Short mmCIF file of C-alpha atoms in Angstrom, two decimals:
data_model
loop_
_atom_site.label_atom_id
_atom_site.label_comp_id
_atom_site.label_asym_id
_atom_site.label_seq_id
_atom_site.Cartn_x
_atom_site.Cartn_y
_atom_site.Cartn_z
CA UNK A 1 9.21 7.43 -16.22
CA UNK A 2 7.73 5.95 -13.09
CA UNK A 3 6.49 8.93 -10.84
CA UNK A 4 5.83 7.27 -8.14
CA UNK A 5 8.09 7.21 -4.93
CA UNK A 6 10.00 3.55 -4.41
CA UNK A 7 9.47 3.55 -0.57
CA UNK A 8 6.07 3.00 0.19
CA UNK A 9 5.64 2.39 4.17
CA UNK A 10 2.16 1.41 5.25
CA UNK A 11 1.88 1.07 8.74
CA UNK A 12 0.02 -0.23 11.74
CA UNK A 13 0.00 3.65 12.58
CA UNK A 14 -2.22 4.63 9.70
CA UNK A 15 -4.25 1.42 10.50
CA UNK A 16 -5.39 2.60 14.17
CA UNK A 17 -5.29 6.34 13.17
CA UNK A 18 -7.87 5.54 11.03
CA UNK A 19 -9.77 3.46 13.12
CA UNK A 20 -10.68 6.87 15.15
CA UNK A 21 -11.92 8.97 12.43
CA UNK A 22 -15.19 7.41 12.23
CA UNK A 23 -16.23 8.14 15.60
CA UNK A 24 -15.97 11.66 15.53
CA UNK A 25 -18.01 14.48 13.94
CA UNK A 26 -21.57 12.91 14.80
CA UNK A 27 -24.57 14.50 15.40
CA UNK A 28 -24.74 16.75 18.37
CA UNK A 29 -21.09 18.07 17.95
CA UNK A 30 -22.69 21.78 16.47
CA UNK A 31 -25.31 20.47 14.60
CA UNK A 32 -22.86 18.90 11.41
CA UNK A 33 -25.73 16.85 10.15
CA UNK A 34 -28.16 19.28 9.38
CA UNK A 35 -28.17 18.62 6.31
CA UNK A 36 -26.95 22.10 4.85
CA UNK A 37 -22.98 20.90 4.57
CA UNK A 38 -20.35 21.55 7.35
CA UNK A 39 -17.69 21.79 5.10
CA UNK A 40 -15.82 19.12 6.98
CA UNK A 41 -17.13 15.73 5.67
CA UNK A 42 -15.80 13.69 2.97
CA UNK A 43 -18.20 10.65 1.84
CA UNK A 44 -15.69 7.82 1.00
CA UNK A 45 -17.59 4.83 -1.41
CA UNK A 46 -15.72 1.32 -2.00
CA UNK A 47 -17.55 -1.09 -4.31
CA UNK A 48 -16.51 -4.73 -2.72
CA UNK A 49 -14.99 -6.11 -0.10
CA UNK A 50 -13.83 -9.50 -1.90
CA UNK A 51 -10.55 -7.53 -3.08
CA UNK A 52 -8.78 -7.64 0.15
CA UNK A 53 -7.08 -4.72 -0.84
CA UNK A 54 -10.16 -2.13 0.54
CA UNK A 55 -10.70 -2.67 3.51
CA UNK A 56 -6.96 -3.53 4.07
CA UNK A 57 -5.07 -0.79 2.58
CA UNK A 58 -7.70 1.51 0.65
CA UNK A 59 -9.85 2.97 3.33
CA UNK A 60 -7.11 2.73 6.30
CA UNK A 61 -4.87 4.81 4.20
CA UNK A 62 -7.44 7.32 2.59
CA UNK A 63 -8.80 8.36 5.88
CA UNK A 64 -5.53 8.50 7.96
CA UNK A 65 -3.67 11.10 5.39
CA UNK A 66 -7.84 13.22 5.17
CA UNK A 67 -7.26 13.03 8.90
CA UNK A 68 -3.50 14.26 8.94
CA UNK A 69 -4.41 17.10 6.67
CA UNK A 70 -7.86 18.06 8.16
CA UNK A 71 -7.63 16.89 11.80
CA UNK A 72 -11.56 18.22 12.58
CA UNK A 73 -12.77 16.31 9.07
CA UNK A 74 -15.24 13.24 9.32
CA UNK A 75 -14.91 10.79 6.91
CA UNK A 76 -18.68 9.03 6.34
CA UNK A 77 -17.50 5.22 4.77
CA UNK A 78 -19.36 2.49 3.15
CA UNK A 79 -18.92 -0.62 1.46
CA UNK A 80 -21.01 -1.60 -1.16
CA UNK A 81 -20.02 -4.81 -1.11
CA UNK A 82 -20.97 -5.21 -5.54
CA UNK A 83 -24.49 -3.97 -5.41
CA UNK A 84 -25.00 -0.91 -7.50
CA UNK A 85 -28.59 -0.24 -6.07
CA UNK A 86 -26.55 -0.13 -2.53
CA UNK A 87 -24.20 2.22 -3.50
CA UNK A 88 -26.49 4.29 -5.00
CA UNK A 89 -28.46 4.71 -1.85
CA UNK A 90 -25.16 5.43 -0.31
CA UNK A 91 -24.55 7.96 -2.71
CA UNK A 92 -27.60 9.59 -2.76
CA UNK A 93 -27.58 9.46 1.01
CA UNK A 94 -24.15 11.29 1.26
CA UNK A 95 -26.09 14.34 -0.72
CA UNK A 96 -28.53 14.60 1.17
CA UNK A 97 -26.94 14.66 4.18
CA UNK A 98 -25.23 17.85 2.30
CA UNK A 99 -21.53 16.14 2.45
CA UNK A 100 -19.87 18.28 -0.20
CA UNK A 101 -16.85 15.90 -1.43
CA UNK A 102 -17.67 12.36 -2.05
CA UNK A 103 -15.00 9.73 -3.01
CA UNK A 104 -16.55 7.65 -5.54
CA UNK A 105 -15.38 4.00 -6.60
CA UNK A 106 -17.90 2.76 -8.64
CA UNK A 107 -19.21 -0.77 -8.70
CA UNK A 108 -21.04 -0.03 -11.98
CA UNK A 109 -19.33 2.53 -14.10
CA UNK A 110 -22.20 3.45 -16.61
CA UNK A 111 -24.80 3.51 -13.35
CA UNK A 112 -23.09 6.64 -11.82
CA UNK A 113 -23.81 9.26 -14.61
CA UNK A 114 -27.36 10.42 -13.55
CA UNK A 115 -26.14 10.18 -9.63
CA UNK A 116 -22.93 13.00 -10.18
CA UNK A 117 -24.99 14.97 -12.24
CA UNK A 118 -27.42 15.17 -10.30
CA UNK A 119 -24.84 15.90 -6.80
CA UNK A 120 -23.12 18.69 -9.19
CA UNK A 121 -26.05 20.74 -9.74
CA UNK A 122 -26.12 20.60 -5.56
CA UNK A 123 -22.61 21.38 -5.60
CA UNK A 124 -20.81 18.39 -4.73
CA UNK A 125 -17.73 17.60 -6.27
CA UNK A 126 -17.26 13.65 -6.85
CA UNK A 127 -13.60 12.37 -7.07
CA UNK A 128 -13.54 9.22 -8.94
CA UNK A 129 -11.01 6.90 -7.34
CA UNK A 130 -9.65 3.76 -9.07
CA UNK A 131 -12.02 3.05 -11.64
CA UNK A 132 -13.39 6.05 -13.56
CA UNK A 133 -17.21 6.77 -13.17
CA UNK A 134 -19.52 8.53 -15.79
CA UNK A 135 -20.56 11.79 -14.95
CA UNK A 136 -19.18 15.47 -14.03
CA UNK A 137 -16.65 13.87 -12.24
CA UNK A 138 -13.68 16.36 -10.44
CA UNK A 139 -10.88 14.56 -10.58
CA UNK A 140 -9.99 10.79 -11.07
CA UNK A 141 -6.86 8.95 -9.66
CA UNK A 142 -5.80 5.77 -10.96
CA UNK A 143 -3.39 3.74 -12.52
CA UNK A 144 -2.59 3.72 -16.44
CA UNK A 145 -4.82 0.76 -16.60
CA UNK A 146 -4.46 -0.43 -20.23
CA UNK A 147 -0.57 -0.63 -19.67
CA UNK A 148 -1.31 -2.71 -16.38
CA UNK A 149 -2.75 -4.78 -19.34
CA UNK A 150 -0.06 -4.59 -21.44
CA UNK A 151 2.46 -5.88 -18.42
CA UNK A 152 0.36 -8.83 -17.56
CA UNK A 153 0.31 -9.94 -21.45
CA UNK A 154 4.06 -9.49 -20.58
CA UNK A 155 4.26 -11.48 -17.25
CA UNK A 156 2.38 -14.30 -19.33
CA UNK A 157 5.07 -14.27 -22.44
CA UNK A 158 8.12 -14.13 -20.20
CA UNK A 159 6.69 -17.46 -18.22
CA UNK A 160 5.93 -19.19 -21.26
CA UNK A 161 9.40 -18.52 -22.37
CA UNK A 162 10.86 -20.01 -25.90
CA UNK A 163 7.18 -21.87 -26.05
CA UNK A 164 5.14 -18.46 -26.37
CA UNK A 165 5.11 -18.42 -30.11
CA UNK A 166 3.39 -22.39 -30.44
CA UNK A 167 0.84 -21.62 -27.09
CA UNK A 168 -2.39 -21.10 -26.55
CA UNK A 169 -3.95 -19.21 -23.87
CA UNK A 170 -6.95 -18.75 -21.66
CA UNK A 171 -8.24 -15.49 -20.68
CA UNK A 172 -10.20 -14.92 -17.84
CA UNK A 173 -10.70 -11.33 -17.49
CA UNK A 174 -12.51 -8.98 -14.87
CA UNK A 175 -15.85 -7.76 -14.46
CA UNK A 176 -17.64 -5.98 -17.47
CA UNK A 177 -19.17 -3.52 -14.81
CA UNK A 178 -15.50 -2.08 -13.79
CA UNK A 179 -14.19 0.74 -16.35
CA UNK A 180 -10.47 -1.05 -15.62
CA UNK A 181 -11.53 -4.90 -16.87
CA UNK A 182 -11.83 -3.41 -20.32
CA UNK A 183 -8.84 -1.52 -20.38
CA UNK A 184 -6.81 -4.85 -18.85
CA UNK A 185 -8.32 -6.79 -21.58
CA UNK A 186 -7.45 -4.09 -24.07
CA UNK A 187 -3.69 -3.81 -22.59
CA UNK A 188 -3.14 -7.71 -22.57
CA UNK A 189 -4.24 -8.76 -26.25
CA UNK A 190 -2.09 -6.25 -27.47
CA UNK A 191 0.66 -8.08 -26.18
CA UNK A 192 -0.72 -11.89 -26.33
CA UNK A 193 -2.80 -11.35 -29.95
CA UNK A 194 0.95 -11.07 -31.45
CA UNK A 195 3.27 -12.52 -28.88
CA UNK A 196 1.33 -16.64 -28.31
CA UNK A 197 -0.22 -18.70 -30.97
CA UNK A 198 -3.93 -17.97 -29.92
CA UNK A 199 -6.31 -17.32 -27.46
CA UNK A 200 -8.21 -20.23 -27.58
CA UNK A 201 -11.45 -19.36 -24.60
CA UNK A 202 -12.30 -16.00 -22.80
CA UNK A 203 -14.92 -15.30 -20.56
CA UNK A 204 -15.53 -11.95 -18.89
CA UNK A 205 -15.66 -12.82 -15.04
CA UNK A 206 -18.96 -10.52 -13.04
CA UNK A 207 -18.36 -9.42 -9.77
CA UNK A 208 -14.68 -10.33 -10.11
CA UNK A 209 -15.91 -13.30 -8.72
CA UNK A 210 -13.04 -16.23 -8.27
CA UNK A 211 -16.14 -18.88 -7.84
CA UNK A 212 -16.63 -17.75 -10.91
CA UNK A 213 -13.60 -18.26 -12.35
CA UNK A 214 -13.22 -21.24 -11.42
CA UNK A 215 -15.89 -22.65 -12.87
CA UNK A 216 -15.23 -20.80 -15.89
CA UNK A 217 -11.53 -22.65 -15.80
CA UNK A 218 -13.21 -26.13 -15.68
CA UNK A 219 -15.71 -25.23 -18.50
CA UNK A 220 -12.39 -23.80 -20.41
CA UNK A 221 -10.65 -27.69 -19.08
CA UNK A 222 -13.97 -29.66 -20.71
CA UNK A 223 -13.94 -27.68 -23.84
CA UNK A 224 -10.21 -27.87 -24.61
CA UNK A 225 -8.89 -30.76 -22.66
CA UNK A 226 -5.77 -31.08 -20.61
CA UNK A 227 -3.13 -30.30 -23.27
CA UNK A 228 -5.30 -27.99 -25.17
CA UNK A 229 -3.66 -24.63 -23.48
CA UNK A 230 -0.38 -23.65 -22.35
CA UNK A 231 -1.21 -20.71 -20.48
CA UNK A 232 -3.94 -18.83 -18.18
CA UNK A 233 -4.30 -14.92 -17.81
CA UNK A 234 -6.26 -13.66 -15.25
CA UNK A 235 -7.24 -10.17 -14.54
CA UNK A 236 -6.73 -10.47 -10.41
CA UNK A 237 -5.39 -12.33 -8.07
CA UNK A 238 -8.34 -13.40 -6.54
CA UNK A 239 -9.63 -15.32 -9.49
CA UNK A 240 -5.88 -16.64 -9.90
CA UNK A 241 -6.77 -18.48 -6.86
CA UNK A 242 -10.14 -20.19 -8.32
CA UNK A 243 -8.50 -20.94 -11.64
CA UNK A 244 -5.66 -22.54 -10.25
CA UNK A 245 -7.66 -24.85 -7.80
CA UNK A 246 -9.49 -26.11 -11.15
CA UNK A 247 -6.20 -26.78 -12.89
CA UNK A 248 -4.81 -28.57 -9.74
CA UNK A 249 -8.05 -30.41 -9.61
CA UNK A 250 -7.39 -31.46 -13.19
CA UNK A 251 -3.32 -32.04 -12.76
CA UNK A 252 -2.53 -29.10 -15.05
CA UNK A 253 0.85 -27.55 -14.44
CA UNK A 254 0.37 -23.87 -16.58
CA UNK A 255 1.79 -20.52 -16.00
CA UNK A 256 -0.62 -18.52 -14.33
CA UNK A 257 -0.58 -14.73 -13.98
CA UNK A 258 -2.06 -12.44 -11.35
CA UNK A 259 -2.78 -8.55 -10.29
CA UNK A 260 -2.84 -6.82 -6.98
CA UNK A 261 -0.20 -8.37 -5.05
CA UNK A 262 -2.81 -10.58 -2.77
CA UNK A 263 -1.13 -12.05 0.04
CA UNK A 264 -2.28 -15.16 -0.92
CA UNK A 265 -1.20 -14.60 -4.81
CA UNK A 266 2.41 -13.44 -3.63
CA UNK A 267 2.55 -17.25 -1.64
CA UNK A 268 0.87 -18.86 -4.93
CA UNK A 269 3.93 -17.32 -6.29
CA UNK A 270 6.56 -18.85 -4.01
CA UNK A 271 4.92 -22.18 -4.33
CA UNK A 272 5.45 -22.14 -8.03
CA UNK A 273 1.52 -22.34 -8.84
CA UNK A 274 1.08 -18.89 -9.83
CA UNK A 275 4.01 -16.79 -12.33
CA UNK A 276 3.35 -13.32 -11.34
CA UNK A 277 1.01 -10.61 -10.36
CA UNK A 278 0.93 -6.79 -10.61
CA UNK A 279 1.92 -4.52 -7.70
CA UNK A 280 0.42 -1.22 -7.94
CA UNK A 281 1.58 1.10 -4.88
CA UNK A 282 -1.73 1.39 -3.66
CA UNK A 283 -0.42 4.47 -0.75
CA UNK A 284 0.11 6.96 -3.57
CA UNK A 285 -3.16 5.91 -5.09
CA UNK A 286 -4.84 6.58 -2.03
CA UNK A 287 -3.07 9.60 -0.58
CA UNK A 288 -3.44 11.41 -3.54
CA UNK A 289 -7.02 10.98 -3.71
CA UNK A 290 -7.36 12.12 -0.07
CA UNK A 291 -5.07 15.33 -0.74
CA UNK A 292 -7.45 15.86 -3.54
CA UNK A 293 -10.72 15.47 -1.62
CA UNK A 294 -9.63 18.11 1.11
CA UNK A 295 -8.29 20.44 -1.19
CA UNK A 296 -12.21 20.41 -2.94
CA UNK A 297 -13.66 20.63 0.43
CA UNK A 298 -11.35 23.34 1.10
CA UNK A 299 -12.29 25.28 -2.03
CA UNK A 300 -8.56 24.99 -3.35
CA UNK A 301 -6.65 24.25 -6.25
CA UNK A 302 -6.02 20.81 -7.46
CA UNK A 303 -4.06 21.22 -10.16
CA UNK A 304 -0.53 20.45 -8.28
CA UNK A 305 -2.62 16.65 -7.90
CA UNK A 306 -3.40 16.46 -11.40
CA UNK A 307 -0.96 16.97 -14.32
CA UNK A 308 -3.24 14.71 -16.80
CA UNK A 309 -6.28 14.98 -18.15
CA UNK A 310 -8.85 11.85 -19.51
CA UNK A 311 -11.74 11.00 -21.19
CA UNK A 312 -14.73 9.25 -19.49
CA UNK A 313 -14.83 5.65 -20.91
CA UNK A 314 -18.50 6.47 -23.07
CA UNK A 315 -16.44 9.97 -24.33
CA UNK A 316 -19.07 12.38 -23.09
CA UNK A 317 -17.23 13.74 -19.89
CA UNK A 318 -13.68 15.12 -21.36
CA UNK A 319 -10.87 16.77 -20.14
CA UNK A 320 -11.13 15.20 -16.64
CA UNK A 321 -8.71 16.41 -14.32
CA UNK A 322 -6.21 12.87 -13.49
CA UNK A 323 -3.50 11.29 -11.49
CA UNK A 324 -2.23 7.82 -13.10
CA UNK A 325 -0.08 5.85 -11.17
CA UNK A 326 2.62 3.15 -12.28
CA UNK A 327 2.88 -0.86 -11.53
CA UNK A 328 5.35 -3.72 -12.28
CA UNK A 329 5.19 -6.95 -12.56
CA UNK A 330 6.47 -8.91 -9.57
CA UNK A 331 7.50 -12.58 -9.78
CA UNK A 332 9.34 -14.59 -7.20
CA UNK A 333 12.88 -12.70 -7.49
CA UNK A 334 11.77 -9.22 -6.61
CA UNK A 335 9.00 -9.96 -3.73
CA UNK A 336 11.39 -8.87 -1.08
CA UNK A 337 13.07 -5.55 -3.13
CA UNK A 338 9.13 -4.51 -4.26
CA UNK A 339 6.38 -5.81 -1.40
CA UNK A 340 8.72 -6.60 1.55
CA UNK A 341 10.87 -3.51 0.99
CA UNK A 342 7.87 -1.28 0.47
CA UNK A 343 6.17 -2.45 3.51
CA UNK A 344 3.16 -3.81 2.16
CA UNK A 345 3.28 -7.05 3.85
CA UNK A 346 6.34 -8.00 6.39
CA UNK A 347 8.46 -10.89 5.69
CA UNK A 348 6.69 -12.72 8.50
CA UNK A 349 3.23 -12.32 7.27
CA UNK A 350 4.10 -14.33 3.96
CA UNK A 351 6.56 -16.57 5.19
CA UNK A 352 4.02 -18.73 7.83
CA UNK A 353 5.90 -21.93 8.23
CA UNK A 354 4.83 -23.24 4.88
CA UNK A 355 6.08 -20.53 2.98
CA UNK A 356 9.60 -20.34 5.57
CA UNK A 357 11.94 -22.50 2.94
CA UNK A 358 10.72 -21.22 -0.22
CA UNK A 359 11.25 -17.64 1.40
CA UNK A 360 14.87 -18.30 2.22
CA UNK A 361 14.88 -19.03 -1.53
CA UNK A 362 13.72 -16.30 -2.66
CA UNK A 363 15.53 -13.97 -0.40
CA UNK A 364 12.91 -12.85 1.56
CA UNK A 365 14.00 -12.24 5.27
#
């Protein structure tokens, strides 16, 4: 059963409301950054910004709803734009500063044990958002990421249609530092170990990195030649995009599959180069998260926040307090009743005059 809400609006509103958070709360306003903890700053951590999904939807979203429910909080942001080293001075820096509640999505997973451990026995609580770190973590809030898996393996069956039993496939999976590429990977042969012929060339992508990909793709090309698959998955959208440049490049004509619901994966999508990609509501994701973080700073339950409870990927850190979220695969009939209709992107912003025909088509007005 999904639990999600159907209606997701994300507006221009939350956009510019968050815009003003950072600016407020700085030194001099009663003497916040003493270092001792104010009690009304939440650290907020992303790991990249090649994901447009961040800096688009992630932060905006997070620090509008901590504003709505704490209007006098300050929310201290960085990026850490796939350096682990960075984000550990981030981290660290957050402490030290005495913030109390620090959103935490990890670029390295494994890296993050000895930095929550040691920001527990200071008393900070970490919340681990997207991708579950190691450590003492609070609370985590997510998306049941091994069925996310098992829905791509599906996208890729249902494009291959009556040829999925004779095909072979490609996998190009996500980066072996993220807690969620392993889980994907895990989700997806489930389906494709039983449901294609074989899969004939993987390669675990770092950094999520669609350069990356792509030069993976040709090396996958060289080693197989032309007619040698039937089928690519890949783990994002953003690598979708490299991997299908190197088939074009080539004159390959494969289904291609996708996650995130990119902007530029959804028109990939219209234009017949890519099958499908994976929308996860990212406002629920994010709002939870935020509802979490203030009730920590405010010394309150979160139990109404988390009904599950999970096991940190290495299977030291149980009974984590969790929130996992639904997604669905979204082809070219259900763009407008899933992205357009939850205001994720407006009609307009797909359908730039290249995309205005094939929009009609699809229904999208």
């Amino acid at each position: 059963m999904n639990g999600m809400t159907r209606r997701v609006v994300i507006g221009t509103a939350a956009v510019s409301m968050a815009l003003s958070i950072a600016a407020c709360g700085k030194a001099g306003d009663g003497g916040s950054d003493n270092g001792g903890g104010d009690g009304k700053t939440i650290g907020l951590l992303l790991p990249e910004n090649k994901t447009t999904r961040y800096e688009t939807f992630d932060r905006p979203i997070i620090e509008a709803k901590i504003k709505a429910l704490c209007s006098d909080c300050e929310v201290k942001y960085n990026n850490a734009a796939q350096d682990t080293e960075t984000q550990k001075k981030q981290f660290d820096a957050l402490v030290t500063q005495g913030v109390k509640v620090i959103i935490l999505d990890s670029v390295d997973y494994k890296a993050t044990k000895s930095w929550v451990q040691q920001a527990e026995k200071k008393g900070v609580k970490v919340v681990a958002y997207d991708r579950l770190a190691e450590g003492p973590i609070s609370a985590y809030v997510s998306y049941d990421n091994e069925k996310i898996g098992r829905l791509q393996g599906e996208g890729l069956v249902k494009a291959l249609g009556a040829k999925a039993k004779e095909a072979n496939v490609v996998m190009i999976n996500g980066s072996p530092t993220d807690p969620n590429a392993p889980l994907f990977k895990k989700g997806a042969h489930s389906v494709l170990d039983t449901e294609v012929k074989k899969v004939v060339y993987e390669q675990d992508i770092p950094d999520w990195s669609p350069d990356e990909a792509n030069k993976k793709m040709g090396a996958a090309i060289d080693s197989l030649g032309k007619d040698g698959f039937q089928g690519v998955y890949s783990a994002n959208d953003g690598m979708a995009g490299g991997i299908i440049t190197a088939l074009s490049k080539q004159g390959i004509k494969v289904p291609v599959g996708g996650q995130d619901a990119e902007l530029a994966g959804l028109q990939r999508i219209l234009k017949g180069d890519q099958a499908f990609t994976i929308y996860k509501q990212i406002k629920p994701e994010a709002e939870t998260t935020a509802e979490i973080a203030v009730a920590l700073l405010k010394g309150k339950t979160i139990e109404p926040f988390t009904p599950a409870k999970v096991t940190s990927l290495t299977g030291e850190f149980k009974d984590i307090p969790a929130r996992l979220y639904d997604a669905q695969v979204v082809t070219k009939e259900n763009i407008a009743s899933t992205i357009v209709a939850d205001g994720v992107y407006k009609a307009a912003e797909i359908c730039t005059a290249e995309y205005q025909a094939l929009c009609t088509a699809a229904g999208i007005k």
